[in-house]
């Protein structure tokens, strides 16, 4: 985007109606909490039947929907109390095998310091495809270390709870040697190593500072990915729940159509 377009873009953002999209009732949040459950059941059921490729696909969707739910908890977008949002993050830490409280710390810094040296999470967006694949296993370790080092004592206490839940799940798998539990642990560890690619790089790569992030206009792709690729809209209005980002995208396009025409897409035009 050229500087004139960016200036127009910034000016017209003020005309976008978004506050009516923010409100979430607790029952809306409960619906959000249900999204990962069918994929968890599918991944475990398919693993129990030895259908490993299908189980892997279901585990991918489990991780995607868990990322979405965790993302909403990070931004307080579930309509719950602050304490309940943290309980959601703890529960998801047990499922995803990482500290989602550490993820929350780095994700909020990502929003505040996008593209700077303090943006630990977003650093992968400035890498090449092959670099981010190599970075994958280091990415969660680096994020957890940064959160522990720079976070408050309260954050470190919440991280300890997450780690204890992780150890409980891993111990259950190793003690029982149950093939489904062992599969789940392996699948989640692989997913953690691919987070840099699928949760950061794919929505930020090759974006100039003015572009902020990529987005996606294909309704089919957005339904299949639970709106997680509407990332530009999320960065512009993080208080808007992911479930309503499609509505927000149409409003932004109406307010600044010339900018919408130049958006960087997660998938190319042919996928629209």
Coordinates of C-alpha atoms in Angstrom, one line a residue:
X1 CA 0.0 0.0 0.0
X2 CA 1.3 3.4 -0.8
X3 CA 1.5 6.1 1.9
X4 CA -1.5 8.1 0.5
X5 CA -3.7 4.9 0.6
X6 CA -2.5 4.3 4.2
X7 CA -3.4 7.8 5.2
X8 CA -6.9 7.4 3.7
X9 CA -7.2 4.0 5.4
X10 CA -6.4 5.4 8.8
X11 CA -8.8 8.3 8.4
X12 CA -11.7 6.0 7.2
X13 CA -11.2 3.5 10.0
X14 CA -12.9 6.1 12.2
X15 CA -16.1 5.7 10.3
X16 CA -16.3 1.9 10.7
X17 CA -19.1 0.8 13.1
X18 CA -17.7 -1.9 15.3
X19 CA -18.8 -1.4 19.0
X20 CA -22.1 -3.1 18.4
X21 CA -20.1 -6.3 17.5
X22 CA -18.3 -6.5 20.8
X23 CA -20.8 -7.7 23.3
X24 CA -20.8 -11.4 24.2
X25 CA -23.2 -13.1 26.7
X26 CA -21.9 -16.0 28.8
X27 CA -24.0 -18.4 26.8
X28 CA -22.2 -17.2 23.6
X29 CA -19.0 -18.0 25.3
X30 CA -20.2 -21.4 26.2
X31 CA -21.0 -22.1 22.5
X32 CA -17.4 -21.0 21.7
X33 CA -16.1 -23.5 24.3
X34 CA -17.9 -26.3 22.5
X35 CA -16.0 -25.9 19.2
X36 CA -13.0 -28.0 20.0
X37 CA -14.9 -30.9 21.6
X38 CA -16.2 -32.6 18.4
X39 CA -12.6 -32.5 17.0
X40 CA -11.2 -33.9 20.2
X41 CA -13.7 -36.8 20.1
X42 CA -13.0 -37.3 16.4
X43 CA -9.2 -37.3 16.8
X44 CA -9.3 -39.8 19.7
X45 CA -11.9 -42.0 18.1
X46 CA -10.1 -42.2 14.8
X47 CA -6.8 -42.9 16.7
X48 CA -8.5 -45.7 18.6
X49 CA -9.4 -47.2 15.2
X50 CA -5.9 -46.9 13.9
X51 CA -7.0 -44.4 11.2
X52 CA -3.9 -42.3 11.7
X53 CA -4.1 -39.9 8.7
X54 CA -7.8 -39.0 9.5
X55 CA -6.9 -38.7 13.2
X56 CA -4.1 -36.3 12.3
X57 CA -6.5 -34.2 10.3
X58 CA -8.9 -34.1 13.2
X59 CA -6.1 -33.2 15.6
X60 CA -5.2 -30.3 13.3
X61 CA -8.8 -29.0 13.5
X62 CA -8.7 -29.6 17.3
X63 CA -5.6 -27.5 17.6
X64 CA -7.1 -24.8 15.3
X65 CA -10.4 -24.5 17.3
X66 CA -8.5 -24.6 20.6
X67 CA -6.3 -21.8 19.3
X68 CA -9.4 -19.8 18.4
X69 CA -10.9 -20.4 21.9
X70 CA -7.7 -19.5 23.6
X71 CA -7.4 -16.4 21.5
X72 CA -10.8 -15.3 22.5
X73 CA -10.0 -15.9 26.2
X74 CA -6.7 -13.9 25.8
X75 CA -8.7 -10.9 24.6
X76 CA -11.5 -11.4 27.1
X77 CA -14.0 -11.9 24.3
X78 CA -16.0 -14.8 25.7
X79 CA -18.4 -12.8 27.9
X80 CA -17.0 -14.4 31.1
X81 CA -15.3 -12.9 34.1
X82 CA -11.5 -12.4 34.0
X83 CA -11.0 -15.4 36.3
X84 CA -13.2 -17.6 34.1
X85 CA -11.2 -16.6 31.0
X86 CA -8.0 -17.7 32.8
X87 CA -9.7 -21.0 33.8
X88 CA -10.4 -21.6 30.0
X89 CA -6.7 -20.9 29.3
X90 CA -5.6 -23.4 32.0
X91 CA -8.0 -26.1 30.6
X92 CA -6.7 -25.5 27.1
X93 CA -3.1 -25.7 28.3
X94 CA -3.9 -29.3 29.4
X95 CA -5.3 -30.2 26.0
X96 CA -2.7 -28.4 23.8
X97 CA 0.3 -29.1 26.0
X98 CA 1.8 -25.7 26.6
X99 CA 1.2 -22.7 28.8
X100 CA -1.5 -20.6 27.3
X101 CA -0.9 -18.0 29.9
X102 CA 2.5 -17.6 28.4
X103 CA 0.9 -17.4 25.0
X104 CA -1.4 -14.7 26.3
X105 CA 1.5 -12.6 27.5
X106 CA 3.3 -12.7 24.2
X107 CA 0.2 -12.3 22.1
X108 CA -0.8 -9.1 23.9
X109 CA 2.8 -7.8 23.4
X110 CA 2.4 -8.7 19.7
X111 CA -0.5 -6.4 19.5
X112 CA 1.2 -3.6 21.4
X113 CA 4.6 -3.8 19.7
X114 CA 3.9 -5.3 16.3
X115 CA 7.0 -5.5 14.2
X116 CA 9.4 -4.4 16.9
X117 CA 12.1 -6.3 18.8
X118 CA 9.6 -6.7 21.7
X119 CA 7.3 -8.6 19.3
X120 CA 8.5 -12.1 20.2
X121 CA 5.5 -13.8 18.7
X122 CA 5.5 -11.9 15.4
X123 CA 9.2 -12.3 14.7
X124 CA 8.4 -15.5 12.6
X125 CA 6.2 -13.4 10.3
X126 CA 9.4 -11.7 9.0
X127 CA 11.1 -15.1 8.2
X128 CA 11.1 -17.0 4.9
X129 CA 9.0 -20.2 4.7
X130 CA 12.1 -22.5 5.2
X131 CA 13.4 -20.3 8.1
X132 CA 10.1 -20.6 9.9
X133 CA 10.0 -24.3 9.5
X134 CA 13.4 -24.5 11.1
X135 CA 12.3 -22.1 13.9
X136 CA 9.2 -24.2 14.6
X137 CA 10.5 -26.3 17.5
X138 CA 12.3 -23.3 19.1
X139 CA 9.2 -21.0 18.8
X140 CA 7.2 -22.3 21.8
X141 CA 10.3 -22.7 23.9
X142 CA 11.3 -19.1 23.2
X143 CA 7.9 -17.7 23.9
X144 CA 7.6 -19.6 27.2
X145 CA 11.1 -18.4 28.2
X146 CA 10.3 -14.8 27.3
X147 CA 7.0 -14.9 29.3
X148 CA 8.7 -16.4 32.3
X149 CA 11.6 -13.9 32.2
X150 CA 9.5 -10.7 31.5
X151 CA 6.2 -11.6 33.2
X152 CA 4.9 -10.8 36.6
X153 CA 5.0 -13.2 39.6
X154 CA 1.3 -13.7 39.0
X155 CA 1.9 -14.8 35.4
X156 CA 4.7 -17.2 36.6
X157 CA 2.2 -18.7 39.1
X158 CA -0.3 -19.3 36.3
X159 CA 2.4 -20.8 34.1
X160 CA 3.3 -23.2 36.9
X161 CA -0.3 -24.4 36.9
X162 CA -0.2 -24.9 33.2
X163 CA 3.0 -26.9 33.4
X164 CA 1.6 -29.1 36.2
X165 CA -1.4 -29.8 33.9
X166 CA 0.9 -30.6 31.1
X167 CA 2.9 -33.0 33.2
X168 CA -0.2 -34.7 34.5
X169 CA -1.4 -35.4 30.9
X170 CA 2.0 -36.6 29.8
X171 CA 2.4 -38.8 32.9
X172 CA -1.0 -40.4 32.3
X173 CA 0.1 -41.3 28.8
X174 CA 3.4 -42.7 29.8
X175 CA 2.1 -44.6 32.8
X176 CA -0.9 -46.2 31.1
X177 CA 0.8 -46.5 27.7
X178 CA -2.7 -46.0 26.2
X179 CA -2.2 -45.6 22.5
X180 CA -4.8 -42.8 22.2
X181 CA -3.2 -40.8 24.9
X182 CA 0.3 -41.4 23.5
X183 CA -1.0 -40.3 20.1
X184 CA -2.6 -37.2 21.5
X185 CA 0.6 -36.1 23.3
X186 CA 2.6 -36.7 20.1
X187 CA 0.1 -34.8 17.9
X188 CA 0.0 -31.8 20.2
X189 CA 3.8 -31.6 20.5
X190 CA 4.0 -31.6 16.7
X191 CA 1.2 -29.0 16.5
X192 CA 3.2 -26.8 18.9
X193 CA 6.2 -27.0 16.6
X194 CA 4.0 -25.9 13.7
X195 CA 2.4 -23.0 15.5
X196 CA 5.0 -20.5 14.2
X197 CA 4.0 -21.5 10.6
X198 CA 0.2 -21.8 10.9
X199 CA -0.6 -19.2 13.7
X200 CA 2.0 -16.4 12.8
X201 CA 3.8 -16.7 9.5
X202 CA 0.8 -17.5 7.3
X203 CA -1.0 -14.3 8.4
X204 CA 2.0 -12.0 8.6
X205 CA 4.6 -13.0 6.0
X206 CA 5.8 -10.5 3.5
X207 CA 3.7 -7.7 5.1
X208 CA 5.1 -4.3 5.2
X209 CA 4.6 -2.2 8.4
X210 CA 1.6 -0.5 6.8
X211 CA -0.1 -3.8 5.8
X212 CA -0.3 -5.0 9.4
X213 CA -1.5 -8.5 8.6
X214 CA -3.2 -10.7 5.9
X215 CA -6.8 -11.5 5.6
X216 CA -9.1 -13.9 3.6
X217 CA -12.1 -13.2 1.5
X218 CA -13.2 -16.7 0.6
X219 CA -16.3 -17.6 2.6
X220 CA -15.5 -21.3 2.2
X221 CA -12.0 -20.9 3.5
X222 CA -13.2 -18.7 6.4
X223 CA -15.9 -21.3 7.4
X224 CA -13.3 -24.1 7.2
X225 CA -10.8 -22.2 9.3
X226 CA -13.3 -20.8 11.8
X227 CA -12.6 -17.2 10.7
X228 CA -9.0 -17.4 12.0
X229 CA -7.6 -16.0 8.7
X230 CA -9.5 -12.7 9.1
X231 CA -6.3 -11.5 10.8
X232 CA -6.1 -7.9 9.5
X233 CA -9.6 -7.2 10.9
X234 CA -8.6 -8.7 14.3
X235 CA -5.5 -6.5 14.5
X236 CA -7.5 -3.4 13.7
X237 CA -10.3 -4.2 16.2
X238 CA -9.1 -6.9 18.7
X239 CA -12.2 -6.4 20.9
X240 CA -14.4 -7.8 18.2
X241 CA -15.0 -11.6 18.7
X242 CA -13.7 -13.8 16.0
X243 CA -17.2 -15.1 15.2
X244 CA -18.1 -11.6 14.0
X245 CA -15.0 -10.7 12.1
X246 CA -16.8 -11.5 8.8
X247 CA -19.3 -8.8 9.5
X248 CA -16.5 -6.4 10.4
X249 CA -14.7 -7.2 7.2
X250 CA -17.7 -6.2 5.1
X251 CA -17.9 -2.9 7.0
X252 CA -14.2 -2.1 6.5
X253 CA -14.6 -2.9 2.8
X254 CA -17.5 -0.5 2.5
X255 CA -15.7 2.3 4.4
X256 CA -12.4 2.0 2.4
X257 CA -13.1 -0.1 -0.8
X258 CA -9.8 1.0 -2.4
X259 CA -7.8 -0.4 0.5
X260 CA -9.9 -3.6 0.5
X261 CA -8.9 -4.1 -3.1
X262 CA -5.2 -4.1 -2.2
X263 CA -5.4 -6.4 0.9
X264 CA -2.8 -9.1 1.2
X265 CA -4.6 -12.5 1.3
X266 CA -3.7 -15.6 3.1
X267 CA -4.6 -17.6 0.0
X268 CA -4.3 -16.2 -3.5
X269 CA -7.2 -14.7 -5.5
X270 CA -8.0 -18.1 -7.1
X271 CA -9.3 -19.3 -3.7
X272 CA -11.9 -16.5 -3.4

